[in-house]
PDB file of C-alpha atoms in Angstrom:
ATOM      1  CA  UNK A   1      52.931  63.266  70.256  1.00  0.00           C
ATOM      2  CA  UNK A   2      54.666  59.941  71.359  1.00  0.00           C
ATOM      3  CA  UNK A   3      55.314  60.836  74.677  1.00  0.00           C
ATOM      4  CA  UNK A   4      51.053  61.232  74.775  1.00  0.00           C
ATOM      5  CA  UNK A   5      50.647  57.990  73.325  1.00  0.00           C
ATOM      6  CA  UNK A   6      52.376  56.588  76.022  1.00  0.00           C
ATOM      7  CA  UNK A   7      51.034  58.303  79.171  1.00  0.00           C
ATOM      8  CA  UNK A   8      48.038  57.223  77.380  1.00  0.00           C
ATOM      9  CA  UNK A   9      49.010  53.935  77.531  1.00  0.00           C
ATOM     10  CA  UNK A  10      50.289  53.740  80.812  1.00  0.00           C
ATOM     11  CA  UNK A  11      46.735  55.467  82.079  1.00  0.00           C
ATOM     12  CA  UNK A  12      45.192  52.539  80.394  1.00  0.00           C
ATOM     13  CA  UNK A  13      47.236  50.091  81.537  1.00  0.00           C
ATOM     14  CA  UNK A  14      46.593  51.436  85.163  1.00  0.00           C
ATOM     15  CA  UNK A  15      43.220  51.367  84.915  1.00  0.00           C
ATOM     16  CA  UNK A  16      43.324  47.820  84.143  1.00  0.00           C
ATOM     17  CA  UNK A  17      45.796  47.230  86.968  1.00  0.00           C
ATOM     18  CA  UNK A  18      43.630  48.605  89.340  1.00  0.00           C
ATOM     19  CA  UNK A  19      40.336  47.343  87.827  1.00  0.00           C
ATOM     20  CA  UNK A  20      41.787  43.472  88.427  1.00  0.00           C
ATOM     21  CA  UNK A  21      42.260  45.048  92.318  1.00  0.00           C
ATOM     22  CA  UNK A  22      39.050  46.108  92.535  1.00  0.00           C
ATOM     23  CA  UNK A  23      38.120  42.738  91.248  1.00  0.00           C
ATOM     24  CA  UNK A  24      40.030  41.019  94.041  1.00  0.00           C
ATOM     25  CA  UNK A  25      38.895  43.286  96.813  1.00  0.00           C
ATOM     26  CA  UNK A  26      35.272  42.975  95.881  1.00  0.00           C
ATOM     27  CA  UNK A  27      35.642  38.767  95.571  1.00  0.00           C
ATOM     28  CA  UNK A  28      37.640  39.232  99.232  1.00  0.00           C
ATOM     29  CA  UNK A  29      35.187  41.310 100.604  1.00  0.00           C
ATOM     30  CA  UNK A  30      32.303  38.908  99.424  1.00  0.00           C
ATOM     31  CA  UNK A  31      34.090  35.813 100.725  1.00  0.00           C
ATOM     32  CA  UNK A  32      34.886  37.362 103.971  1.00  0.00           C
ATOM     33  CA  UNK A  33      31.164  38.987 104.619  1.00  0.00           C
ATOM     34  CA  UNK A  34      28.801  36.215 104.020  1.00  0.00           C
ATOM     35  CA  UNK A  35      26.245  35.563 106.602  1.00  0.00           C
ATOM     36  CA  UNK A  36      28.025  32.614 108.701  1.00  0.00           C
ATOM     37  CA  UNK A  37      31.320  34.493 108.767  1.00  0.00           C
ATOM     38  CA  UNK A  38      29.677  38.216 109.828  1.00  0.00           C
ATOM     39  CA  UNK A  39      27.407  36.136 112.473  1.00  0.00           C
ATOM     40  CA  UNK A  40      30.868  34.073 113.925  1.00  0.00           C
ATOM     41  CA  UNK A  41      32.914  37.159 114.254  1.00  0.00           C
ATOM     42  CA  UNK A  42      30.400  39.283 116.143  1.00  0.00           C
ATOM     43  CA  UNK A  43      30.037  35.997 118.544  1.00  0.00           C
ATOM     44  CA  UNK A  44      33.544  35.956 118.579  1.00  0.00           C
ATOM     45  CA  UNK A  45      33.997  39.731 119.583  1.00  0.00           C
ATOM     46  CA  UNK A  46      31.082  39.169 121.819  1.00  0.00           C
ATOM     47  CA  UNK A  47      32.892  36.551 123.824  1.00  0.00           C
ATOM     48  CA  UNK A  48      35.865  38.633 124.122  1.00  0.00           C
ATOM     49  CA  UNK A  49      33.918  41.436 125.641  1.00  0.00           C
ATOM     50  CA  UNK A  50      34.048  43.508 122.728  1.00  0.00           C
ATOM     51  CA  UNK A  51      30.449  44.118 122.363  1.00  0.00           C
ATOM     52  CA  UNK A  52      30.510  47.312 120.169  1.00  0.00           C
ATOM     53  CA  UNK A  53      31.843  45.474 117.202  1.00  0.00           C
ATOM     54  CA  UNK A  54      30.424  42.214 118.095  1.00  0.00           C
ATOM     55  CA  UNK A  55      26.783  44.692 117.813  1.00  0.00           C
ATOM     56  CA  UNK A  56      28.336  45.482 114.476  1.00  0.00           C
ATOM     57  CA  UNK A  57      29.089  42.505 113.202  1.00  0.00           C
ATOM     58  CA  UNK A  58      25.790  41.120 113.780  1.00  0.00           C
ATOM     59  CA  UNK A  59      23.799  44.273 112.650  1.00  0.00           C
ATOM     60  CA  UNK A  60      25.644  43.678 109.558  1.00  0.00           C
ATOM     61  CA  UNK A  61      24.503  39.747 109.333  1.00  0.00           C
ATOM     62  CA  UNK A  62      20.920  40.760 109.713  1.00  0.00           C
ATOM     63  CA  UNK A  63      20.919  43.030 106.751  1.00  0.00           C
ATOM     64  CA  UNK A  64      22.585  40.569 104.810  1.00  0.00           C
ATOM     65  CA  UNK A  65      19.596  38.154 105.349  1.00  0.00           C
ATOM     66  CA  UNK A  66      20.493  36.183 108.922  1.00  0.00           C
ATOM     67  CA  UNK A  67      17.783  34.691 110.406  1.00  0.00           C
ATOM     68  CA  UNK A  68      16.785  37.475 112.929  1.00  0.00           C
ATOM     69  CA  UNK A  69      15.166  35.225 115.039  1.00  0.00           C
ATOM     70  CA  UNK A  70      18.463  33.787 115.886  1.00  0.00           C
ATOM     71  CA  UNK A  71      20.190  36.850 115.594  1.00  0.00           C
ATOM     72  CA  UNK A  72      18.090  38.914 117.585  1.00  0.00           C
ATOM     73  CA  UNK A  73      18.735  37.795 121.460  1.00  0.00           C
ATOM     74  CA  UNK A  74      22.362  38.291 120.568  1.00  0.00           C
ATOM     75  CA  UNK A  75      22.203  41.253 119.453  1.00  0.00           C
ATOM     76  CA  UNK A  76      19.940  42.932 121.629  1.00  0.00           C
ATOM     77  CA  UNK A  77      22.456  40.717 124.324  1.00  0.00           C
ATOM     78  CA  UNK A  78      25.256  42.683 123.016  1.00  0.00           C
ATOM     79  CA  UNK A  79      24.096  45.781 123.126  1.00  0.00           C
ATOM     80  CA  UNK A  80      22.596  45.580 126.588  1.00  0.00           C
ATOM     81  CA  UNK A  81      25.703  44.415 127.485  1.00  0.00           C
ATOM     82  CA  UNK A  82      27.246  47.748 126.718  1.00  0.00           C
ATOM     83  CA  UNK A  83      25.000  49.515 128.267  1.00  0.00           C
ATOM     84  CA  UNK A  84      23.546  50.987 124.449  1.00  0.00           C
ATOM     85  CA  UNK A  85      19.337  50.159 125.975  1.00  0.00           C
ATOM     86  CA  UNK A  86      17.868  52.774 123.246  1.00  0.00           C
ATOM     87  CA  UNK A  87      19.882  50.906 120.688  1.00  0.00           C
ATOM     88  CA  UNK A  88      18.680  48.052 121.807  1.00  0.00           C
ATOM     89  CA  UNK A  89      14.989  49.258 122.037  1.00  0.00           C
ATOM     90  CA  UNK A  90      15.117  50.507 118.504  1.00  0.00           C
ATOM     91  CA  UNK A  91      16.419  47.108 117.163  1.00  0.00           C
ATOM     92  CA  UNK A  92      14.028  45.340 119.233  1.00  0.00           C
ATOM     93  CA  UNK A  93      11.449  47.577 118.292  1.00  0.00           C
ATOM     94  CA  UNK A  94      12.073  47.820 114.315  1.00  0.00           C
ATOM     95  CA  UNK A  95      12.587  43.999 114.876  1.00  0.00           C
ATOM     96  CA  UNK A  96       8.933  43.549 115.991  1.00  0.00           C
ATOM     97  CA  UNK A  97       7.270  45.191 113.141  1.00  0.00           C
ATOM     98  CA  UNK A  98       7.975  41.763 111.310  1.00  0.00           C
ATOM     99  CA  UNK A  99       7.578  39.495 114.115  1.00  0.00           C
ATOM    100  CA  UNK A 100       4.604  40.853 116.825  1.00  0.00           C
ATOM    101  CA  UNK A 101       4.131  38.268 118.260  1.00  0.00           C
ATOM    102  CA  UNK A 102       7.426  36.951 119.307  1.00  0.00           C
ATOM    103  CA  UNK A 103       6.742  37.593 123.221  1.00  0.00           C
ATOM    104  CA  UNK A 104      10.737  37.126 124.969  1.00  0.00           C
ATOM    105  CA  UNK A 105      11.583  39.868 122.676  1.00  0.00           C
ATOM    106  CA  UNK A 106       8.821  42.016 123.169  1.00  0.00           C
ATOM    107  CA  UNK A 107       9.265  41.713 127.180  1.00  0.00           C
ATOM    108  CA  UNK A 108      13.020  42.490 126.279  1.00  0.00           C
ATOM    109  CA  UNK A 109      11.865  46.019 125.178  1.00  0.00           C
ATOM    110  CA  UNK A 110       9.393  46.809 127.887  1.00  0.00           C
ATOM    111  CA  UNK A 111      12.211  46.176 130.103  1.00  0.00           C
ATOM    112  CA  UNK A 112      14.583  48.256 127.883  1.00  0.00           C
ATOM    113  CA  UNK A 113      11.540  50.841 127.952  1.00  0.00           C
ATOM    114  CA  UNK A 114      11.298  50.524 131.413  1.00  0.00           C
ATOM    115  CA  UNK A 115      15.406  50.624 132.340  1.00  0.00           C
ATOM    116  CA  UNK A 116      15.519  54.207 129.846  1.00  0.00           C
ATOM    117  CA  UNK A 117      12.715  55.762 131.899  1.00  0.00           C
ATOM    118  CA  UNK A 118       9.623  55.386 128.970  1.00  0.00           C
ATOM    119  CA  UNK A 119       7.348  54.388 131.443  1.00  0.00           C
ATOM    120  CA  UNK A 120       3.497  54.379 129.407  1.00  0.00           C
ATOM    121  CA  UNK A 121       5.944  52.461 126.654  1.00  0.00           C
ATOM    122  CA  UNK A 122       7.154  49.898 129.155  1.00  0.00           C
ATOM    123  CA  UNK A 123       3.629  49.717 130.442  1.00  0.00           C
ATOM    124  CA  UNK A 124       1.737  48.905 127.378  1.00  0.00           C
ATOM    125  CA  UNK A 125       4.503  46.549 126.436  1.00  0.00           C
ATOM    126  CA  UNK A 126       4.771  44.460 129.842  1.00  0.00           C
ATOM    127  CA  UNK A 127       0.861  44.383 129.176  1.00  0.00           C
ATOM    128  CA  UNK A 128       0.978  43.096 125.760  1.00  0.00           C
ATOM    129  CA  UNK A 129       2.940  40.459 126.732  1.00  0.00           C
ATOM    130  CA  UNK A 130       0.792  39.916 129.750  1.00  0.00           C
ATOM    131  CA  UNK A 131      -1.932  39.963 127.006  1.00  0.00           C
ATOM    132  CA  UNK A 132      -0.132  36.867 124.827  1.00  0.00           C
ATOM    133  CA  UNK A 133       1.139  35.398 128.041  1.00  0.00           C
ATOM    134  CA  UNK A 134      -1.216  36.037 131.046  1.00  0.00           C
ATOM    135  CA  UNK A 135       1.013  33.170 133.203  1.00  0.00           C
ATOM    136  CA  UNK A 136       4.066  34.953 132.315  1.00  0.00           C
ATOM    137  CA  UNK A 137       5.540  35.144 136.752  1.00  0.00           C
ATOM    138  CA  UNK A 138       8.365  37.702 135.687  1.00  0.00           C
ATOM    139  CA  UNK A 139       6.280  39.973 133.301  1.00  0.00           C
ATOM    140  CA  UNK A 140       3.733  40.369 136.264  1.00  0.00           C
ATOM    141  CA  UNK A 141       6.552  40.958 138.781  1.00  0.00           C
ATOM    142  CA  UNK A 142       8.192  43.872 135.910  1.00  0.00           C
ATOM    143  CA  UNK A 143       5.039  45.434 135.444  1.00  0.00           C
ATOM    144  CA  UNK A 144       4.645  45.566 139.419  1.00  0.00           C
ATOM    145  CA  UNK A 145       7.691  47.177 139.844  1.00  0.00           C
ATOM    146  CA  UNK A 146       7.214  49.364 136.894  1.00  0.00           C
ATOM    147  CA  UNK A 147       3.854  50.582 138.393  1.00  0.00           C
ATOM    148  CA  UNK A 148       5.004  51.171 142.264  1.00  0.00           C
ATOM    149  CA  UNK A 149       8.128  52.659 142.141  1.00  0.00           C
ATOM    150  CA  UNK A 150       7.164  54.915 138.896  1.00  0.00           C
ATOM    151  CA  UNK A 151       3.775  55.348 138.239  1.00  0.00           C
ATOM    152  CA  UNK A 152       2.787  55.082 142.755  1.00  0.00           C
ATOM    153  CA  UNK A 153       0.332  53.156 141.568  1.00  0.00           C
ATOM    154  CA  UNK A 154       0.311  50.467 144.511  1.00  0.00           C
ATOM    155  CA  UNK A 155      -3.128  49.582 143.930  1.00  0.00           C
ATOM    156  CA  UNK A 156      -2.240  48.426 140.393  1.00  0.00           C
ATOM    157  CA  UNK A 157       0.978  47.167 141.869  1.00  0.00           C
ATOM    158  CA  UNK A 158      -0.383  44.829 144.532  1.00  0.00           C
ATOM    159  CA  UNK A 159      -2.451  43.047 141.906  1.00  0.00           C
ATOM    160  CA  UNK A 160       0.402  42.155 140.063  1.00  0.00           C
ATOM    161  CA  UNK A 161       2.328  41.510 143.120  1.00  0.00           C
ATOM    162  CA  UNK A 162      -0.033  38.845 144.124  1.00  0.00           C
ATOM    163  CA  UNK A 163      -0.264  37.287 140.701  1.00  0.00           C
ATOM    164  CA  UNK A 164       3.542  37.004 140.517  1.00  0.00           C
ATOM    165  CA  UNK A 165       3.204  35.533 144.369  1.00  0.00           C
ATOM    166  CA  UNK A 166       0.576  32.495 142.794  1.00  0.00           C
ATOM    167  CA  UNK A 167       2.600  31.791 139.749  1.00  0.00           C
ATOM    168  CA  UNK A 168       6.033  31.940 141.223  1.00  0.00           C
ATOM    169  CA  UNK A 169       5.505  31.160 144.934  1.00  0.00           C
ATOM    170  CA  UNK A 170       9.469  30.455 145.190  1.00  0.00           C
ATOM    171  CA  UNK A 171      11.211  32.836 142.801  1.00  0.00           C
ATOM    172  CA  UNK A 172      14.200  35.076 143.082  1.00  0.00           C
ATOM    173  CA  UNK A 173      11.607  38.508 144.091  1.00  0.00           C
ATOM    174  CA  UNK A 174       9.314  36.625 146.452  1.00  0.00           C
ATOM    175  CA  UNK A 175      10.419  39.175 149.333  1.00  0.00           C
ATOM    176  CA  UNK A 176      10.264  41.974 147.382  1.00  0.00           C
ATOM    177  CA  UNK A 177       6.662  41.174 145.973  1.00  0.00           C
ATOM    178  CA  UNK A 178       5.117  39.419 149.458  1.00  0.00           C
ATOM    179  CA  UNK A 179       6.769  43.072 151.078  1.00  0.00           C
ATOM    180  CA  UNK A 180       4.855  45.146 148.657  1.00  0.00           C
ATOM    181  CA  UNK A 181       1.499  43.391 148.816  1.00  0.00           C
ATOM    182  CA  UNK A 182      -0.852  45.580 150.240  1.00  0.00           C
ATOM    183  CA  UNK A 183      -2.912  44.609 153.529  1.00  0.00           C
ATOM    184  CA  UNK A 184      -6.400  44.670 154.508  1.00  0.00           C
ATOM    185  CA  UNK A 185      -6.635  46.874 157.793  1.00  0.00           C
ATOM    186  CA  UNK A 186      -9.689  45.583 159.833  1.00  0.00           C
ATOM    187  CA  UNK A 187     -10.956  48.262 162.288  1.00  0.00           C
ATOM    188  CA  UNK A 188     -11.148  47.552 165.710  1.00  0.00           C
ATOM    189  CA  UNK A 189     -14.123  46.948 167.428  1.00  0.00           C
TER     190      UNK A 189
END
């Protein structure tokens, strides 16, 4: 009967043991995963070129309440970065339920749309930010591209060519867009 009394006691005096551990791991963990310190270490691993855990990292800082509007480029960054668009998309997209009308990101995922091959998604998201921002040069030039090369829609395509031409008459695809303008044949006489 003693020798229960004491594996009794040594069960309880485990269990207190590791209770205080528990204690400590849970205060570490909490000091170690606040906000500031989840958003530094996934810029951190970003800048390293480890963008899978820097994605983590900052994943992790937005659902502990970061401000995703800061978050949010570097994290959609990040995962572009690695190559991950449909990741990307979906945080971009779930991001966007809360925030429609922040335009750079939406553009973001109508390129992402457009890089993984969802063309009608890319398309009516390169037109809703056309829609917010009708002077937007590189959103004209995207949805050009977008509707020549898949949709061979050139008609569609030259119109956006030519817009992109007027609003950005010396930016980085004014080749590209003056070679795909479409031209008037006149018959001869």
């Amino acid at each position: 009967m003693h020798a229960f009394v004491f594996l009794g006691t040594i069960g309880c005096a485990g269990s207190s043991v590791q209770a205080e551990a528990i204690k400590t791991d849970v205060a570490t963990y909490n000091r170690e995963h606040t906000v500031d310190k989840l958003v530094d270490r996934g810029r951190g691993f970003a800048a390293v070129g480890d963008y899978l855990r820097a994605e983590e990292y900052l994943a992790d800082a937005m659902n502990q309440g970061a401000n995703p509007k800061k978050i949010m480029p570097l994290l959609l960054e990040v995962c572009i970065k690695e190559g991950r668009y449909r990741l990307a998309a979906q945080y971009a997209k779930d991001y966007l339920v809360a925030h429609p009308n922040d335009v750079p990101v939406r553009l973001v995922l109508a390129s992402l749309y457009s890089a993984t091959a969802e063309n009608k998604l890319a398309k009516a998201e390169f037109e809703r930010v056309l829609d917010a921002r009708p002077n937007d040069a590189q959103a004209h030039y995207a949805l050009a591209v977008l509707l020549r090369d898949a949709e061979q829609d050139v008609v569609g395509a030259d119109q956006h060519f030519r817009e992109y031409l007027r609003l950005d008459p010396k930016g980085r695809h004014v080749e590209e867009a003056r070679s795909s303008v479409l031209h008037r044949v006149t018959e001869a006489p």
